[in-house]
Coordinates of C-alpha atoms in Angstrom, one line a residue:
M6 CA 164.3 -24.5 -79.1
E7 CA 166.4 -25.2 -76.1
S8 CA 167.3 -21.5 -75.6
F9 CA 163.6 -20.6 -75.9
E10 CA 162.8 -23.0 -73.0
V11 CA 165.6 -21.4 -71.0
I12 CA 164.0 -18.0 -71.5
L13 CA 160.4 -19.2 -71.0
K14 CA 160.9 -21.1 -67.8
P15 CA 161.8 -18.1 -65.6
I16 CA 159.0 -16.1 -67.1
C17 CA 156.5 -18.9 -66.2
L18 CA 157.8 -19.0 -62.7
V19 CA 157.5 -15.3 -62.2
I20 CA 153.9 -15.3 -63.6
L21 CA 153.1 -18.2 -61.2
I22 CA 154.5 -16.3 -58.2
V23 CA 152.7 -13.0 -59.2
L24 CA 149.4 -14.8 -59.4
C25 CA 150.0 -16.5 -56.1
L26 CA 151.0 -13.3 -54.3
H27 CA 147.8 -11.6 -55.3
A28 CA 145.6 -14.6 -54.3
M29 CA 144.6 -16.1 -51.0
P30 CA 147.3 -18.4 -49.5
S31 CA 144.9 -21.3 -49.7
S32 CA 144.9 -21.0 -53.5
C33 CA 148.7 -21.2 -53.8
N34 CA 151.1 -24.0 -53.4
F35 CA 152.3 -24.5 -49.8
T36 CA 155.9 -23.4 -49.7
S37 CA 158.2 -24.2 -46.8
F38 CA 161.9 -24.0 -46.0
V39 CA 162.9 -26.7 -43.6
F40 CA 165.9 -26.4 -41.3
G41 CA 166.9 -28.9 -38.7
D42 CA 168.4 -32.2 -37.8
S43 CA 167.6 -35.9 -38.4
L44 CA 164.0 -35.4 -37.2
V45 CA 163.3 -33.6 -40.4
D46 CA 166.2 -34.5 -42.7
A47 CA 164.8 -35.5 -46.1
G48 CA 168.0 -36.9 -47.6
N49 CA 170.7 -34.3 -47.4
N50 CA 173.0 -36.6 -45.5
D51 CA 172.9 -39.1 -48.4
Y52 CA 175.1 -36.6 -50.3
I53 CA 177.8 -36.1 -47.8
F54 CA 180.4 -38.4 -46.1
T55 CA 178.9 -39.1 -42.7
L56 CA 178.2 -41.8 -40.2
S57 CA 174.7 -40.4 -39.7
K58 CA 172.8 -41.9 -42.6
A59 CA 169.4 -43.4 -43.2
D60 CA 170.0 -44.6 -46.8
S61 CA 169.5 -48.4 -46.3
P62 CA 166.4 -50.5 -45.5
P63 CA 164.3 -50.7 -43.4
Y64 CA 164.4 -46.9 -43.2
G65 CA 161.6 -45.6 -45.4
I66 CA 159.8 -48.9 -45.4
D67 CA 156.4 -47.1 -45.1
F68 CA 157.2 -44.1 -47.2
T69 CA 154.7 -44.4 -50.0
P70 CA 156.2 -42.0 -52.6
S71 CA 159.4 -44.0 -52.7
G72 CA 157.6 -47.4 -52.7
G73 CA 159.1 -48.2 -49.3
Q74 CA 162.7 -47.5 -50.3
P75 CA 165.0 -45.4 -48.2
T76 CA 165.0 -41.6 -48.9
G77 CA 167.4 -40.5 -46.2
R78 CA 164.5 -39.9 -43.7
F79 CA 165.4 -41.2 -40.2
T80 CA 162.1 -43.0 -39.7
N81 CA 159.9 -45.6 -41.3
G82 CA 157.7 -43.1 -43.1
R83 CA 157.0 -39.4 -43.1
T84 CA 158.6 -36.9 -40.9
I85 CA 156.7 -34.3 -38.9
A86 CA 157.6 -31.6 -41.5
D87 CA 156.3 -33.9 -44.3
I88 CA 152.9 -34.4 -42.5
V89 CA 152.6 -30.7 -41.6
G90 CA 153.1 -29.7 -45.2
Q91 CA 150.5 -32.3 -46.4
S92 CA 148.0 -31.0 -43.8
L93 CA 148.3 -27.5 -45.3
G94 CA 147.8 -28.6 -48.9
A95 CA 151.3 -29.5 -50.1
K96 CA 151.1 -31.9 -53.0
S97 CA 154.8 -32.9 -52.7
F98 CA 157.7 -32.6 -50.3
P99 CA 160.5 -30.0 -50.4
P100 CA 163.5 -31.7 -51.9
P101 CA 166.8 -31.9 -50.0
Y102 CA 169.1 -29.0 -50.8
L103 CA 172.0 -31.2 -51.8
A104 CA 169.9 -33.2 -54.4
P105 CA 170.7 -32.3 -58.0
N106 CA 168.8 -29.5 -59.8
T107 CA 166.7 -28.3 -56.8
E108 CA 167.1 -24.5 -57.3
A109 CA 163.9 -24.0 -59.3
Q110 CA 162.0 -26.1 -56.7
A111 CA 162.8 -23.4 -54.1
I112 CA 160.2 -21.2 -55.9
L113 CA 157.6 -23.9 -56.3
R114 CA 157.8 -26.0 -53.2
G115 CA 160.6 -24.8 -50.9
I116 CA 163.7 -26.6 -49.9
N117 CA 164.7 -28.9 -47.1
Y118 CA 168.1 -28.0 -45.6
A119 CA 168.0 -30.3 -42.6
S120 CA 170.9 -32.6 -41.8
G121 CA 171.2 -35.6 -39.4
A122 CA 173.6 -35.2 -36.5
S123 CA 173.6 -31.4 -36.9
G124 CA 173.0 -28.9 -34.2
I125 CA 172.6 -25.2 -33.4
M126 CA 176.3 -25.0 -32.6
D127 CA 178.8 -25.8 -35.3
K128 CA 180.8 -28.4 -33.3
T129 CA 177.7 -30.5 -32.4
G130 CA 177.8 -33.9 -34.0
F131 CA 181.5 -34.0 -34.9
F132 CA 181.7 -37.7 -33.9
F133 CA 179.6 -38.4 -37.0
I134 CA 182.2 -36.6 -39.2
G135 CA 179.9 -35.0 -41.8
R136 CA 176.8 -32.9 -41.0
I137 CA 175.5 -29.5 -42.0
P138 CA 175.2 -27.2 -38.9
L139 CA 172.4 -24.7 -38.7
G140 CA 174.6 -21.8 -39.7
E141 CA 175.6 -23.6 -42.9
Q142 CA 172.0 -24.5 -43.6
V143 CA 171.1 -20.8 -43.4
S144 CA 174.0 -20.1 -45.8
N145 CA 172.6 -22.7 -48.2
F146 CA 169.2 -20.9 -48.1
E147 CA 171.1 -17.7 -48.9
Q148 CA 172.4 -19.3 -52.1
N149 CA 168.9 -20.3 -53.1
R150 CA 167.7 -16.8 -52.4
I151 CA 170.3 -15.4 -54.9
Y152 CA 168.8 -17.7 -57.5
M153 CA 165.3 -16.4 -56.7
V154 CA 166.4 -12.8 -57.0
N155 CA 168.1 -13.5 -60.3
E156 CA 164.9 -15.1 -61.6
M157 CA 162.2 -12.7 -60.4
G158 CA 163.9 -9.7 -58.8
E159 CA 164.4 -8.5 -55.2
N160 CA 160.9 -7.1 -54.8
Y161 CA 159.0 -10.3 -55.8
T162 CA 161.4 -12.4 -53.9
R163 CA 160.7 -10.5 -50.7
K164 CA 156.9 -10.7 -51.4
F165 CA 157.2 -14.5 -52.0
L166 CA 159.3 -15.2 -48.9
R167 CA 157.0 -13.3 -46.6
K168 CA 154.3 -15.8 -47.3
A169 CA 156.5 -18.9 -47.0
I170 CA 156.8 -21.0 -43.9
F171 CA 160.3 -21.3 -42.3
S172 CA 160.5 -24.2 -39.8
L173 CA 163.4 -25.0 -37.5
T174 CA 163.6 -28.3 -35.7
I175 CA 167.0 -28.4 -34.1
G176 CA 168.7 -28.5 -30.7
S177 CA 168.3 -32.2 -29.8
N178 CA 171.8 -33.1 -30.9
D179 CA 173.3 -30.2 -28.9
V180 CA 171.7 -31.6 -25.8
L181 CA 172.7 -35.2 -26.5
N182 CA 176.3 -34.2 -27.1
Y183 CA 176.2 -32.2 -23.8
I184 CA 174.9 -35.0 -21.6
Q185 CA 177.2 -37.7 -22.9
P186 CA 180.3 -38.5 -20.9
S187 CA 183.4 -36.5 -21.8
I188 CA 186.2 -38.3 -23.6
P189 CA 189.4 -37.7 -21.6
F190 CA 191.9 -37.5 -24.5
L191 CA 189.9 -34.7 -26.1
R192 CA 190.4 -32.6 -23.0
H193 CA 187.0 -31.0 -23.5
D194 CA 185.7 -29.5 -20.2
K195 CA 182.0 -29.0 -20.1
V196 CA 180.6 -25.6 -19.3
S197 CA 177.8 -25.2 -16.7
P198 CA 174.2 -26.0 -17.8
S199 CA 173.3 -22.4 -17.7
T200 CA 176.2 -21.3 -19.9
F201 CA 175.4 -24.2 -22.3
L202 CA 171.9 -22.9 -22.7
D203 CA 173.1 -19.4 -23.2
F204 CA 175.3 -20.7 -26.1
M205 CA 172.3 -22.5 -27.7
I206 CA 170.0 -19.5 -27.4
S207 CA 172.5 -16.9 -28.6
N208 CA 173.5 -19.0 -31.6
L209 CA 169.9 -19.7 -32.5
T210 CA 169.0 -16.0 -32.2
L211 CA 171.8 -15.2 -34.7
Q212 CA 170.4 -17.6 -37.3
L213 CA 166.8 -16.4 -36.8
E214 CA 168.0 -12.8 -37.4
R215 CA 169.9 -13.8 -40.5
L216 CA 166.7 -15.5 -41.9
H217 CA 164.6 -12.5 -41.0
E218 CA 167.1 -10.1 -42.7
M219 CA 166.8 -12.2 -45.9
G220 CA 163.0 -11.9 -45.9
A221 CA 161.6 -14.7 -43.7
R222 CA 158.5 -13.6 -41.9
K223 CA 156.6 -16.7 -40.8
F224 CA 158.6 -18.9 -38.4
I225 CA 157.9 -22.2 -36.7
V226 CA 160.6 -23.0 -34.1
V227 CA 160.1 -26.5 -32.6
G228 CA 161.3 -27.0 -29.0
V229 CA 163.4 -29.9 -28.0
G230 CA 161.4 -33.0 -27.0
P231 CA 161.8 -35.2 -23.9
L232 CA 165.1 -36.8 -24.8
G233 CA 165.4 -38.2 -21.3
C234 CA 162.7 -40.7 -22.4
I235 CA 164.2 -41.9 -25.7
P236 CA 165.7 -45.5 -25.7
F237 CA 169.2 -44.2 -26.3
V238 CA 169.3 -42.0 -23.2
R239 CA 167.5 -44.6 -21.1
A240 CA 170.2 -47.1 -22.0
L241 CA 173.0 -44.5 -21.5
K242 CA 171.6 -43.7 -18.0
L243 CA 170.9 -47.4 -17.3
L244 CA 167.2 -46.7 -16.7
G245 CA 164.6 -49.4 -16.7
S246 CA 161.5 -49.7 -18.8
G247 CA 159.1 -46.8 -18.4
Q248 CA 161.7 -44.6 -16.7
C249 CA 163.0 -41.3 -18.0
S250 CA 166.1 -39.3 -17.1
S251 CA 164.7 -36.4 -15.0
A252 CA 168.1 -34.6 -15.2
V253 CA 168.1 -34.6 -19.0
N254 CA 164.4 -33.5 -19.2
T255 CA 164.9 -30.7 -16.7
L256 CA 167.8 -29.3 -18.8
I257 CA 165.5 -29.5 -21.9
Q258 CA 162.6 -27.8 -20.1
A259 CA 165.0 -25.0 -19.1
Y260 CA 166.0 -24.6 -22.8
N261 CA 162.5 -24.6 -24.0
H262 CA 161.5 -22.0 -21.5
R263 CA 164.3 -19.7 -22.7
L264 CA 163.4 -20.5 -26.3
K265 CA 159.7 -19.5 -25.7
E266 CA 160.9 -16.2 -24.0
L267 CA 163.2 -15.5 -27.0
L268 CA 160.4 -16.0 -29.5
S269 CA 158.0 -13.8 -27.5
R270 CA 160.6 -11.0 -27.4
L271 CA 161.2 -11.3 -31.2
N272 CA 157.5 -11.1 -31.8
Q273 CA 157.3 -7.9 -29.8
E274 CA 160.3 -6.4 -31.7
M275 CA 159.5 -7.6 -35.2
G276 CA 155.7 -8.0 -35.2
P277 CA 153.1 -7.8 -36.5
E278 CA 154.4 -8.5 -40.0
T279 CA 156.7 -11.1 -38.6
I280 CA 155.5 -13.9 -36.4
F281 CA 157.5 -16.6 -34.5
V282 CA 155.5 -19.7 -33.4
F283 CA 156.9 -21.8 -30.6
A284 CA 156.0 -25.5 -31.2
N285 CA 155.8 -27.3 -27.8
S286 CA 156.8 -30.7 -28.9
Y287 CA 157.9 -31.6 -25.4
D288 CA 154.5 -31.7 -23.8
V289 CA 152.9 -33.3 -26.9
F290 CA 155.5 -36.2 -26.9
M291 CA 155.3 -36.6 -23.1
D292 CA 151.6 -37.0 -23.3
I293 CA 152.0 -39.7 -26.0
I294 CA 154.5 -41.6 -23.8
A295 CA 152.3 -41.3 -20.7
N296 CA 149.0 -42.2 -22.5
Y297 CA 150.1 -44.2 -25.5
H298 CA 147.2 -46.6 -25.3
Q299 CA 144.7 -43.7 -25.7
Y300 CA 146.4 -43.0 -29.1
G301 CA 146.1 -46.5 -30.3
L302 CA 149.7 -47.4 -29.6
E303 CA 151.0 -50.4 -27.7
N304 CA 154.7 -49.7 -27.0
A305 CA 156.2 -46.5 -25.7
N306 CA 159.5 -48.0 -24.4
D307 CA 161.3 -50.1 -27.0
P308 CA 162.5 -49.1 -30.5
C309 CA 160.7 -50.8 -33.3
C310 CA 164.0 -51.4 -35.1
G311 CA 167.6 -51.7 -33.9
G312 CA 167.4 -53.0 -30.4
Y313 CA 167.6 -51.3 -27.0
F314 CA 171.4 -51.7 -26.4
P315 CA 174.5 -50.4 -28.3
P316 CA 175.2 -50.0 -31.1
F317 CA 171.5 -49.3 -31.7
V318 CA 171.9 -50.2 -35.4
C319 CA 168.7 -50.5 -37.4
F320 CA 169.4 -52.5 -40.6
K321 CA 168.1 -55.2 -42.9
S322 CA 170.1 -58.4 -42.8
S323 CA 171.4 -60.2 -45.8
D324 CA 169.0 -63.1 -45.5
A325 CA 166.1 -60.6 -46.2
N326 CA 164.9 -60.8 -42.6
T327 CA 164.9 -57.4 -40.9
S328 CA 167.1 -57.1 -37.8
A329 CA 165.0 -56.6 -34.7
L330 CA 162.1 -55.1 -36.6
C331 CA 158.8 -55.1 -34.7
D332 CA 155.8 -56.8 -36.0
D333 CA 153.5 -53.7 -36.2
R334 CA 155.3 -50.4 -36.8
S335 CA 152.0 -48.5 -36.4
K336 CA 151.8 -49.5 -32.7
Y337 CA 155.2 -48.2 -31.6
V338 CA 156.2 -44.7 -30.4
F339 CA 159.9 -45.1 -31.3
W340 CA 161.2 -46.2 -34.7
D341 CA 164.8 -46.6 -33.6
A342 CA 166.7 -45.6 -30.4
Y343 CA 166.5 -41.9 -31.3
H344 CA 163.6 -41.2 -33.6
P345 CA 159.8 -41.5 -33.5
T346 CA 157.8 -43.7 -35.9
E347 CA 155.5 -42.2 -38.5
A348 CA 152.6 -43.1 -36.2
A349 CA 154.0 -40.8 -33.5
N350 CA 154.9 -38.1 -36.0
L351 CA 151.2 -38.1 -37.2
I352 CA 150.0 -37.4 -33.7
I353 CA 152.5 -34.7 -33.1
A354 CA 152.0 -33.0 -36.4
K355 CA 148.2 -32.9 -36.0
Q356 CA 148.5 -31.2 -32.7
L357 CA 151.0 -28.7 -33.9
V358 CA 148.9 -27.8 -36.9
D359 CA 145.5 -27.4 -35.2
G360 CA 146.2 -27.4 -31.4
D361 CA 145.6 -24.6 -28.9
E362 CA 148.1 -22.2 -27.3
N363 CA 149.5 -24.9 -25.0
V364 CA 150.9 -26.7 -28.1
S365 CA 151.7 -23.8 -30.5
F366 CA 152.1 -20.3 -29.2
P367 CA 150.9 -17.7 -29.9
I368 CA 149.0 -19.3 -32.8
N369 CA 148.9 -22.8 -34.3
I370 CA 150.6 -23.6 -37.6
R371 CA 147.4 -23.5 -39.7
K372 CA 146.7 -20.0 -38.4
L373 CA 150.3 -19.1 -39.1
Y374 CA 150.0 -20.3 -42.7
N375 CA 146.8 -18.2 -43.2
Y376 CA 148.2 -15.2 -41.3
N377 CA 148.0 -12.1 -43.4
N378 CA 151.2 -10.2 -43.0
S379 CA 151.1 -8.1 -46.1

């Protein structure tokens, strides 16, 4: 009986994919492969030795599927990737790559490879010890792809992957590492801002090309948000309430400009069957900060959890009272010193999914999902 199930399961998966590939996308399960950092990590860091973890309360306090228990997400509820998937019909979330027995899920739901503290460049986040850089995340996808080919062959694997969404939300930690003061004993001299941005773009280009070579055709690449306005950077730069670091935000805008140019070039070179969408999270998040009252929010300065000053730790104390947790999480822009609340993520995701070309270029995420590239 057991051997019969082993034989039957791959056959059922292949039948499912064949039916899906010959139907309209809306009739199939939404499949996404998520790459990135703590903004979209769904629990991979729970499985490695790292100082960058979200595996204790009150993280996940508003995440309904877990009953309010931590899942490794660095926010109180859903990430932007979670919400985007649900908006496009996903019935469940892609599991973290490092969770046990996830290979078959790659065919059904996709996989989340994201890792807190990670960056585009391999050395980013080394202070946190463990993390999975973007290049390693792409290599992990390569392992999942081998499984797919073994189960349904190269031809159907390529047909399947050309319909899936590949999202990359990464770059914030590279910038945060760059702007922090150098540590003298490490004797690490900083390169110029322009050279630093060249490194980011060239390394990202390499990983996008690797994914494309393996069959990815629908890409969402999220720009870096206004880190000059997050509580951690405002504290680092000794800025008062409501102020942002213009130097940090100028650097990020320069990166986002280069990123958009890169994606436009790749669209020209690889289109029309391949499409890269630039998700302008910077402008969306800046608008939330500037006009938070219009979005029903009440605080765009302070983190809901963890305090405004070092060590910025968000935790639940032993007496069952949550440390520095705000009264109404739905009214705050920032969950902790680094990450948005689910309330802010909902606003950002909605605009990325259905917004105009100022938010998602050249088309929004819903149009990307329905884009016929066969």
